[in-house]
PDB file of C-alpha atoms and ligand atoms in Angstrom:
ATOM      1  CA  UNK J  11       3.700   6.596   6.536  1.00  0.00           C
ATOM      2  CA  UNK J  12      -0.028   6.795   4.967  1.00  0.00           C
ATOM      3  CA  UNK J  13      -2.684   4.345   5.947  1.00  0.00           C
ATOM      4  CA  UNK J  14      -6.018   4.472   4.203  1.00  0.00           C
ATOM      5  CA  UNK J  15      -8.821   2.405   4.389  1.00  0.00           C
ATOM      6  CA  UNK J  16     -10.903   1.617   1.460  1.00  0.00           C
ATOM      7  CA  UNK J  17     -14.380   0.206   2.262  1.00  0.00           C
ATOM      8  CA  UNK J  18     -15.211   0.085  -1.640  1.00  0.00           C
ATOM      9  CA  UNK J  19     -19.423  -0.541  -1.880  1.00  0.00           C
ATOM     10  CA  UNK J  20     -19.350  -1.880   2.056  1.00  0.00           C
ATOM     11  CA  UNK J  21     -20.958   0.072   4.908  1.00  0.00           C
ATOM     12  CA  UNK J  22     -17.868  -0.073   6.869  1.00  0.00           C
ATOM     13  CA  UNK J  23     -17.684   0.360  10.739  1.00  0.00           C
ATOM     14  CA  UNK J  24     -18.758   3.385  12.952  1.00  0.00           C
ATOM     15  CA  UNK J  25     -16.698   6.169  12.062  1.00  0.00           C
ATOM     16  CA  UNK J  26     -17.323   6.832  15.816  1.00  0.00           C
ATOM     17  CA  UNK J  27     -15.020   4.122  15.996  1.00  0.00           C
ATOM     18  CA  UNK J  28     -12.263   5.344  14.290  1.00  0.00           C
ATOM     19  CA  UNK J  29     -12.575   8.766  15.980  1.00  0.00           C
ATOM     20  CA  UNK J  30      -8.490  10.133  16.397  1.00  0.00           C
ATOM     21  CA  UNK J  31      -7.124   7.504  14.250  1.00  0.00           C
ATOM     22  CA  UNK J  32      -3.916   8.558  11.716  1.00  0.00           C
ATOM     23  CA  UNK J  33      -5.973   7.496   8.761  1.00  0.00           C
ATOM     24  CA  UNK J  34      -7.823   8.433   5.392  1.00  0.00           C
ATOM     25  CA  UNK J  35     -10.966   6.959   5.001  1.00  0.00           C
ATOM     26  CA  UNK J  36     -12.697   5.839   1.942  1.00  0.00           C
ATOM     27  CA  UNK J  37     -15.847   5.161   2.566  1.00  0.00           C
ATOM     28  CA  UNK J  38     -19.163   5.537   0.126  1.00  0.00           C
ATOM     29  CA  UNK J  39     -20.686   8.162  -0.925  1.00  0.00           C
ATOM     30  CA  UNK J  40     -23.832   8.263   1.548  1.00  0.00           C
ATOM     31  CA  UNK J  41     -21.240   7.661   4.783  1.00  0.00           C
ATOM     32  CA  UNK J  42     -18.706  10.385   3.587  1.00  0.00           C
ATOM     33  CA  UNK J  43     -20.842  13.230   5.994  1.00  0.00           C
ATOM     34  CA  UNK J  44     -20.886  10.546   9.013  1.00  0.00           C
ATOM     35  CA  UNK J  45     -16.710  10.179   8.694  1.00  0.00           C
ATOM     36  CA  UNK J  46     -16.189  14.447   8.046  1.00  0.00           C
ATOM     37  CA  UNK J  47     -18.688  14.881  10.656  1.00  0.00           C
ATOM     38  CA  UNK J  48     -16.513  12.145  13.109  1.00  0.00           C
ATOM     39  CA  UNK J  49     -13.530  14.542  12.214  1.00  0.00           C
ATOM     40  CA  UNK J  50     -11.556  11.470  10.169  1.00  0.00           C
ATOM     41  CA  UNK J  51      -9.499  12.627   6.830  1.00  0.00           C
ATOM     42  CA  UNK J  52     -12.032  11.624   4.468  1.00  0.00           C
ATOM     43  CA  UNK J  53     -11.533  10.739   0.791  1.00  0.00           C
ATOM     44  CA  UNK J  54     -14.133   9.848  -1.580  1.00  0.00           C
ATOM     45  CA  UNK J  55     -13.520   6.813  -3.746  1.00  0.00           C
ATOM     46  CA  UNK J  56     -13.573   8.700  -7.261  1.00  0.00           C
ATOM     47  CA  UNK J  57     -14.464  12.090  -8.835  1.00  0.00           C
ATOM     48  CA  UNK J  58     -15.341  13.538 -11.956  1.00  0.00           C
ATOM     49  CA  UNK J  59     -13.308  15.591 -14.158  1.00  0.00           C
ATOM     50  CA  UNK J  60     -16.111  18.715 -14.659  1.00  0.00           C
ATOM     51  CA  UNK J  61     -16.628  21.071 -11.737  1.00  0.00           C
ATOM     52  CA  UNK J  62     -20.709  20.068 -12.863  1.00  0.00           C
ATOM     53  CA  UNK J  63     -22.290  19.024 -15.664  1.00  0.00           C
ATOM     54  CA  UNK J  64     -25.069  16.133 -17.005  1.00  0.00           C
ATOM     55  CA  UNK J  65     -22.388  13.644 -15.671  1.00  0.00           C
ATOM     56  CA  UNK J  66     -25.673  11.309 -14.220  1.00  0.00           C
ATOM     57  CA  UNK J  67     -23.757   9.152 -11.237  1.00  0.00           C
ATOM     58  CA  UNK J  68     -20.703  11.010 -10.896  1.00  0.00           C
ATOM     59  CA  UNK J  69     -19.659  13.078  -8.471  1.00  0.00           C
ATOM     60  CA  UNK J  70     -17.594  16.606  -8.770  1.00  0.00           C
ATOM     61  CA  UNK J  71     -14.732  17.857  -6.572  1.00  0.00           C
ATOM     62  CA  UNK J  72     -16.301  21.110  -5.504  1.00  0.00           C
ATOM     63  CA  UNK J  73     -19.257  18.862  -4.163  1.00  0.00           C
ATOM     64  CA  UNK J  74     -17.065  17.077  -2.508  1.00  0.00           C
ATOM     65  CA  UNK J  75     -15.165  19.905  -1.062  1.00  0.00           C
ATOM     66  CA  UNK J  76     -18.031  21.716  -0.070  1.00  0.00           C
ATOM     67  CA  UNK J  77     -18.985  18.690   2.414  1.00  0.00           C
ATOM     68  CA  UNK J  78     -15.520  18.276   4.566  1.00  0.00           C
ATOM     69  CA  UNK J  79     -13.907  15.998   1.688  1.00  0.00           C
ATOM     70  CA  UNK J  80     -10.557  16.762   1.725  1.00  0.00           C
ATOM     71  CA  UNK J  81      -9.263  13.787  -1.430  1.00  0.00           C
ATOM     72  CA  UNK J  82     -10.441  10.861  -3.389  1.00  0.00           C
ATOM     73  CA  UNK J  83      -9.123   7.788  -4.766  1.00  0.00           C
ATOM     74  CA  UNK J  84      -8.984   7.812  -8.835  1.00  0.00           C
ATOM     75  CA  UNK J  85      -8.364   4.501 -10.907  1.00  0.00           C
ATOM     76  CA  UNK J  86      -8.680   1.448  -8.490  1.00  0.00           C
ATOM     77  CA  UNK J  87      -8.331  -1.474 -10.066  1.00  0.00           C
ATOM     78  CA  UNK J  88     -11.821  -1.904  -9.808  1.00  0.00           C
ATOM     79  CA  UNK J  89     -13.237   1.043 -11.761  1.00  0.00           C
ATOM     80  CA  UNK J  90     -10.346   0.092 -14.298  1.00  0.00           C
ATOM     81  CA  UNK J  91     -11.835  -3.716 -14.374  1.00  0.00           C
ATOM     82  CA  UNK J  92     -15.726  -2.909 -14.404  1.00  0.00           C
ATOM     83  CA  UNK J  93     -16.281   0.419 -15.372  1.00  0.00           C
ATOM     84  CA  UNK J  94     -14.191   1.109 -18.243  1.00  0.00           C
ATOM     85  CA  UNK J  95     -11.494   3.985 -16.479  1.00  0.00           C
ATOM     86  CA  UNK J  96      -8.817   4.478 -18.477  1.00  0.00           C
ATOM     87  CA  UNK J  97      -5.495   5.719 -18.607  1.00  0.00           C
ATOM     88  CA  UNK J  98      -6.990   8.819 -19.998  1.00  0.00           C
ATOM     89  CA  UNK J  99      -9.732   9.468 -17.692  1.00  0.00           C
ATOM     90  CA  UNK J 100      -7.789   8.554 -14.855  1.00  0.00           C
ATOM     91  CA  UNK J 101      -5.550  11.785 -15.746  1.00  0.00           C
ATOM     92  CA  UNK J 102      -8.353  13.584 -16.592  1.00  0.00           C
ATOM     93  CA  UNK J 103      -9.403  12.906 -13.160  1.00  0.00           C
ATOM     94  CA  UNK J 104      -6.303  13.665 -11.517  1.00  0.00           C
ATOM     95  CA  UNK J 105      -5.947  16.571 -12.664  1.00  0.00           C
ATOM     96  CA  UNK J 106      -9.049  18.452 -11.720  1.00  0.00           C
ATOM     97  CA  UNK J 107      -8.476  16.791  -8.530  1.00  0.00           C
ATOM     98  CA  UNK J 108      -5.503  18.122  -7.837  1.00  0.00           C
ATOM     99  CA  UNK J 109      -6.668  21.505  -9.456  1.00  0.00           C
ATOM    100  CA  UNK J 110      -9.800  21.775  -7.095  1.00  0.00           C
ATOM    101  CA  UNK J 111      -7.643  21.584  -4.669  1.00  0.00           C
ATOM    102  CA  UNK J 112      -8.124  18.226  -3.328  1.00  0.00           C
ATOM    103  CA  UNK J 113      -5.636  15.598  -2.342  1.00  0.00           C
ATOM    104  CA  UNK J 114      -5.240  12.410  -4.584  1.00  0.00           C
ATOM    105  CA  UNK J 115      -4.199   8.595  -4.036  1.00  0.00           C
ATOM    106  CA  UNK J 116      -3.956   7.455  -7.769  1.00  0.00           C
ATOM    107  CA  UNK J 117      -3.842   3.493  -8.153  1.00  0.00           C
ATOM    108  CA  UNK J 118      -2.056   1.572 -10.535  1.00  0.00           C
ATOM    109  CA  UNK J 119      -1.366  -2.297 -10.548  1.00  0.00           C
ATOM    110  CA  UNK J 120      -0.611  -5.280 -13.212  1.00  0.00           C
ATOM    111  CA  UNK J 121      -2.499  -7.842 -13.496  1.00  0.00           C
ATOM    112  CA  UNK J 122      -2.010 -11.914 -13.083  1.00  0.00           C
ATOM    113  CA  UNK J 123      -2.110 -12.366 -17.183  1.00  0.00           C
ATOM    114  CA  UNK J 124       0.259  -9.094 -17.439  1.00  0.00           C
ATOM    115  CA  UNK J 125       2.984 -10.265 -14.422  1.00  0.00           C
ATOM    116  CA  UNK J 126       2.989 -13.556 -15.826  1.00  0.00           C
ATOM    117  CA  UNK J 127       3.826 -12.254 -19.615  1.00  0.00           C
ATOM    118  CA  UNK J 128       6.728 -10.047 -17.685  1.00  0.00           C
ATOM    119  CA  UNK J 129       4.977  -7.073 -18.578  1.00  0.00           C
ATOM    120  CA  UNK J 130       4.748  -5.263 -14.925  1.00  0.00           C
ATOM    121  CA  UNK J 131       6.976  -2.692 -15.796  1.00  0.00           C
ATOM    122  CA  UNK J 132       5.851  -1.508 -19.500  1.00  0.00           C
ATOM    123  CA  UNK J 133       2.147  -1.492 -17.738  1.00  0.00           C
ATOM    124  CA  UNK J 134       3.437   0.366 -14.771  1.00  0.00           C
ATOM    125  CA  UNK J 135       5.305   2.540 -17.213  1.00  0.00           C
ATOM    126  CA  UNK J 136       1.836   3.185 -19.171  1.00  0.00           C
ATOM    127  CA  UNK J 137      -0.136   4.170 -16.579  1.00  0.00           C
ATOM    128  CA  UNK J 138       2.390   6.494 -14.950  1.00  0.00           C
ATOM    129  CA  UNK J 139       3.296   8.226 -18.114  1.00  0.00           C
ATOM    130  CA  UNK J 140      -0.440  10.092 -17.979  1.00  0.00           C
ATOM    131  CA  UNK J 141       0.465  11.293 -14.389  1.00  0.00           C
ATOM    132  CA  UNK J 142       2.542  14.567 -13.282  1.00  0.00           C
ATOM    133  CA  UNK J 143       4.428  14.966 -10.046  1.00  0.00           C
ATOM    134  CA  UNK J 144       2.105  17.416  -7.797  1.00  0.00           C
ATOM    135  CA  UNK J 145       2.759  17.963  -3.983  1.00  0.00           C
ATOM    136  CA  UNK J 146      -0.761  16.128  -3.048  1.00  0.00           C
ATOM    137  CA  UNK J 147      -0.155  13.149  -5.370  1.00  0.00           C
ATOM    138  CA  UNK J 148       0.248   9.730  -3.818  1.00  0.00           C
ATOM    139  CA  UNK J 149       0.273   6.392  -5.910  1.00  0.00           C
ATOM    140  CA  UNK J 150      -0.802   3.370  -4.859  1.00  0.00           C
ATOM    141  CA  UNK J 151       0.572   0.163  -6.001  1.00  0.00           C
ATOM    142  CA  UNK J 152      -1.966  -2.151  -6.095  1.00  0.00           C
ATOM    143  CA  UNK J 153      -1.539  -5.371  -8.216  1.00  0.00           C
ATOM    144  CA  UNK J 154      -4.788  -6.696  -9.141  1.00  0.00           C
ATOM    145  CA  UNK J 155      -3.895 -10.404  -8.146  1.00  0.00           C
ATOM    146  CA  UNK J 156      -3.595  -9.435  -4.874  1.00  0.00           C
ATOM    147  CA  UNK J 157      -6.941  -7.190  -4.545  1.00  0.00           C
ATOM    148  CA  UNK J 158      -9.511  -9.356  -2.377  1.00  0.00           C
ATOM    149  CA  UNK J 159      -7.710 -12.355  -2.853  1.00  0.00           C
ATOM    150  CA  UNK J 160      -5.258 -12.734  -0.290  1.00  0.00           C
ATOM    151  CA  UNK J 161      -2.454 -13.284  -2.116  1.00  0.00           C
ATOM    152  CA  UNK J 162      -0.022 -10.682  -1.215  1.00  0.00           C
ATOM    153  CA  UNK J 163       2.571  -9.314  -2.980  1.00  0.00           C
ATOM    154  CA  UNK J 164       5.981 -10.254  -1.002  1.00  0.00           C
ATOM    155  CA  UNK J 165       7.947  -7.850   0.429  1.00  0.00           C
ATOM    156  CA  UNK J 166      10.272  -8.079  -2.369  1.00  0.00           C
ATOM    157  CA  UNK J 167       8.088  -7.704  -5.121  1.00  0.00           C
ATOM    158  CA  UNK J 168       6.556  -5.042  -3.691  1.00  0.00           C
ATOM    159  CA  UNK J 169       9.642  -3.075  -3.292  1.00  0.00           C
ATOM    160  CA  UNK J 170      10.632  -3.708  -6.635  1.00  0.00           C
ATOM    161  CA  UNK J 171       7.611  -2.623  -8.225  1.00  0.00           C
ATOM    162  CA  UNK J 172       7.551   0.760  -6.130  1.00  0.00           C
ATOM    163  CA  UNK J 173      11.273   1.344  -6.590  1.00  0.00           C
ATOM    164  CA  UNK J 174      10.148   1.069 -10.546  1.00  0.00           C
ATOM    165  CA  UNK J 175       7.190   3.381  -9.578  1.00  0.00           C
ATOM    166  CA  UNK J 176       9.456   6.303  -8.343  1.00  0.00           C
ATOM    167  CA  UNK J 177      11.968   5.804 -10.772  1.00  0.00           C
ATOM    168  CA  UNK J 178       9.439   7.003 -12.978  1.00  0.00           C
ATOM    169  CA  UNK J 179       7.220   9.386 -10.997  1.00  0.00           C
ATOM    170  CA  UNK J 180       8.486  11.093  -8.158  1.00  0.00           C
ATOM    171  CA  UNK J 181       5.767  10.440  -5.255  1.00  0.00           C
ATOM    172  CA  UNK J 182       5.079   8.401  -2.076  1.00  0.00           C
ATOM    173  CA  UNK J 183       3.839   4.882  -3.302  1.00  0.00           C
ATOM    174  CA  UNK J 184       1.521   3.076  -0.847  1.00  0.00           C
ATOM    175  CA  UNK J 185       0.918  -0.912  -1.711  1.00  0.00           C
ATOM    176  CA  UNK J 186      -2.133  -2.346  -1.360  1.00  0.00           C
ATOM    177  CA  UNK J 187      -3.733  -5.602  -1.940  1.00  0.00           C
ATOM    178  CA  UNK J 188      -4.137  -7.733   0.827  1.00  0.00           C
ATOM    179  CA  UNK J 189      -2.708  -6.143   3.738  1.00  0.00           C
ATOM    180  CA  UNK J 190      -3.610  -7.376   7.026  1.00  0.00           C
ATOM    181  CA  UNK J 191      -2.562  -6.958  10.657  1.00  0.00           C
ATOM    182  CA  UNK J 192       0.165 -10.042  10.400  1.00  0.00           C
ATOM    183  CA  UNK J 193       1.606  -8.970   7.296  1.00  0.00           C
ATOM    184  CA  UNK J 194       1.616  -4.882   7.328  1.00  0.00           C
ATOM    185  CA  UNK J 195       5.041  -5.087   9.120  1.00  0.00           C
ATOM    186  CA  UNK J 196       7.075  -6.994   6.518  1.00  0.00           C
ATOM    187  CA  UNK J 197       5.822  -5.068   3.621  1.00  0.00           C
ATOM    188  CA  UNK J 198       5.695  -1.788   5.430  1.00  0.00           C
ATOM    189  CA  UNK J 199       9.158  -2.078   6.579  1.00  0.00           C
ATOM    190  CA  UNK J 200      10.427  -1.986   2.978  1.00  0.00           C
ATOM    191  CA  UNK J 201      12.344   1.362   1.951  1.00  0.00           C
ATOM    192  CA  UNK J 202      10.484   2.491  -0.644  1.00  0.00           C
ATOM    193  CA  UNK J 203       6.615   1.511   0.493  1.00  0.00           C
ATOM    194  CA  UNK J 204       5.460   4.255   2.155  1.00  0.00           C
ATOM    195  CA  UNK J 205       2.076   3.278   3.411  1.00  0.00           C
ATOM    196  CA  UNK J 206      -0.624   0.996   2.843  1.00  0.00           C
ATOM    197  CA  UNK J 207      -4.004   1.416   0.658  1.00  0.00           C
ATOM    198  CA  UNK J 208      -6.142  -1.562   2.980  1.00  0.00           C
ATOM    199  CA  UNK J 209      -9.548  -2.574   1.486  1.00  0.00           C
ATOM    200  CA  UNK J 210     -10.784  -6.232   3.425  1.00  0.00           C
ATOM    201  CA  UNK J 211      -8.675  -5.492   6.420  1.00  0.00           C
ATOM    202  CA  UNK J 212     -10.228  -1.621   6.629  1.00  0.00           C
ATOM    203  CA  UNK J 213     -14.146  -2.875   6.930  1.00  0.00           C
ATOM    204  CA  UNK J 214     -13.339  -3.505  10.897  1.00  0.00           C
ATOM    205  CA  UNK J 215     -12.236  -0.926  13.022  1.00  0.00           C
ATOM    206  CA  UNK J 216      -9.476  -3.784  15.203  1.00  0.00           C
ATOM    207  CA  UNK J 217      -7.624  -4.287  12.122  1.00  0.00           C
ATOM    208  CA  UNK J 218      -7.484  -1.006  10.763  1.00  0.00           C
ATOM    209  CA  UNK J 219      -6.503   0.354  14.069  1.00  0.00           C
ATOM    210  CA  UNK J 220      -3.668  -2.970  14.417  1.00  0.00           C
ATOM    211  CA  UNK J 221      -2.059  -1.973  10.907  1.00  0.00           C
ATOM    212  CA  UNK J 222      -2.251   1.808  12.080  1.00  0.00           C
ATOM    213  CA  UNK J 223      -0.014   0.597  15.212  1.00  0.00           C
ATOM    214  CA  UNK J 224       2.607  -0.958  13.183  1.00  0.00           C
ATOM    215  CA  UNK J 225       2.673   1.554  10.429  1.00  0.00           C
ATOM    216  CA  UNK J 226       3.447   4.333  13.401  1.00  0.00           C
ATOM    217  CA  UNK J 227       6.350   1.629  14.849  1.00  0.00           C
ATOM    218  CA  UNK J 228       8.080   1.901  11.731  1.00  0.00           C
ATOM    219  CA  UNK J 229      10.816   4.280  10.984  1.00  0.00           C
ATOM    220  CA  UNK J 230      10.191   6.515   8.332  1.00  0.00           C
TER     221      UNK J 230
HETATM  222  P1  PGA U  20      -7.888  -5.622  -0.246  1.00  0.00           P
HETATM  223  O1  PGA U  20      -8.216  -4.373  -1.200  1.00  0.00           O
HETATM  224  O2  PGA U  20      -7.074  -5.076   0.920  1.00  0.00           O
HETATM  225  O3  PGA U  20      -9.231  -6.130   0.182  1.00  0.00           O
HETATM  226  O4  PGA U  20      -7.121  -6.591  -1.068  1.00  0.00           O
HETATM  227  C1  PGA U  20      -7.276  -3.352  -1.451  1.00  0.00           C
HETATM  228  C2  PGA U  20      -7.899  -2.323  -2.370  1.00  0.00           C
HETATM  229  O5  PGA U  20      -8.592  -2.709  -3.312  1.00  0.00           O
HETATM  230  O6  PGA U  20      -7.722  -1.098  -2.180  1.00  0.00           O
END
């Protein structure tokens, strides 16, 4: 069972406070030192294809690695929505992820407009066809209605849409979107979700640490 906290553009809490926790932590770029330094498993929230290059605003995975950064996210919802990632660039970043050397929690999600036309699957299909199975590959399910909104995904759908996930790639799936203290226990308990990708509920060190405590309860 993997939880990791995202805390997207946020300053998040003290890492201090998170010191011996069983989580990854995504925090920004200028508080990645503060978690390696606080000894957490710290991911960055993206990274570049090129080991360097005139790539102004993105970051490479040997820069990363050099600092204690041991993965990054690549294709939230959010850099697909606002900042034009696409299928193909999420690969692209994948794979010299992967290749560097780092681990990798690759996100992938319908949204409203594209559950609502019954296209979940052919979308879920499309996004996973660009992806390889690789030891240090996780997905994250992470349907954009639920992102920020608090809608979550029931425990049904989400065990639908990961048992669709692995049925096409063969990799732990964590859900995310809207997972709290008082509902990580219904959708953790489902067979195939195998840990939790928390953004809101990450951004204070109680509730991270609450859904931590239930994740560890659960058999996996
Ligand atoms: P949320 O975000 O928990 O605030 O819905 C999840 C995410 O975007 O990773």
């Amino acid at each position: 069972m993997l939880i990791a906290g995202n805390w997207k553009m946020f300053r998040g809490p003290d890492p201090a406070a998170l010191v011996g926790l069983d989580a990854v932590i995504c925090p920004s770029y200028t508080r990645l030192r503060d978690c390696v330094e606080a000894g957490l498993t710290t991911f960055a929230q993206n990274v570049h294809w090129e080991w360097e290059g005139a790539y102004t605003g993105e970051i490479a995975a040997p820069l990363l690695l050099e600092l204690g950064v041991v993965g990054s996210l690549v294709g939230h919802s959010e850099r697909r929505q606002y900042f034009g990632e696409t299928d193909e660039t999420v690969a692209k970043r994948v794979r010299a992820a992967l290749d560097a050397g780092l681990r990798v929690i690759a996100c992938v999600g319908e949204t409203q407009h594209e559950r609502e036309g019954g296209e979940t699957e052919e979308v879920l299909r499309r996004q996973l066809a660009v992806l390889e199975p690789h030891p240090e590959l996780v997905l994250a399910y992470e349907p954009v209605w639920a992102i920020g909104t608090g809608r979550t995904a029931t425990p049904e759908m989400a065990q639908e849409a990961h048992a669709f996930i692995k049925s096409q790639l063969d990799a732990p799936v964590l859900y995310g979107g809207s997972v709290k203290p008082d509902n990580a226990a219904a959708l953790l308990s489902q067979p195939d979700v195998d840990g939790a990708l928390v953004g809101g509920a990450s951004l204070e060190a109680g509730s991270l640490k609450a859904i931590c405590e239930t994740a560890a309860r659960i058999p996996s």
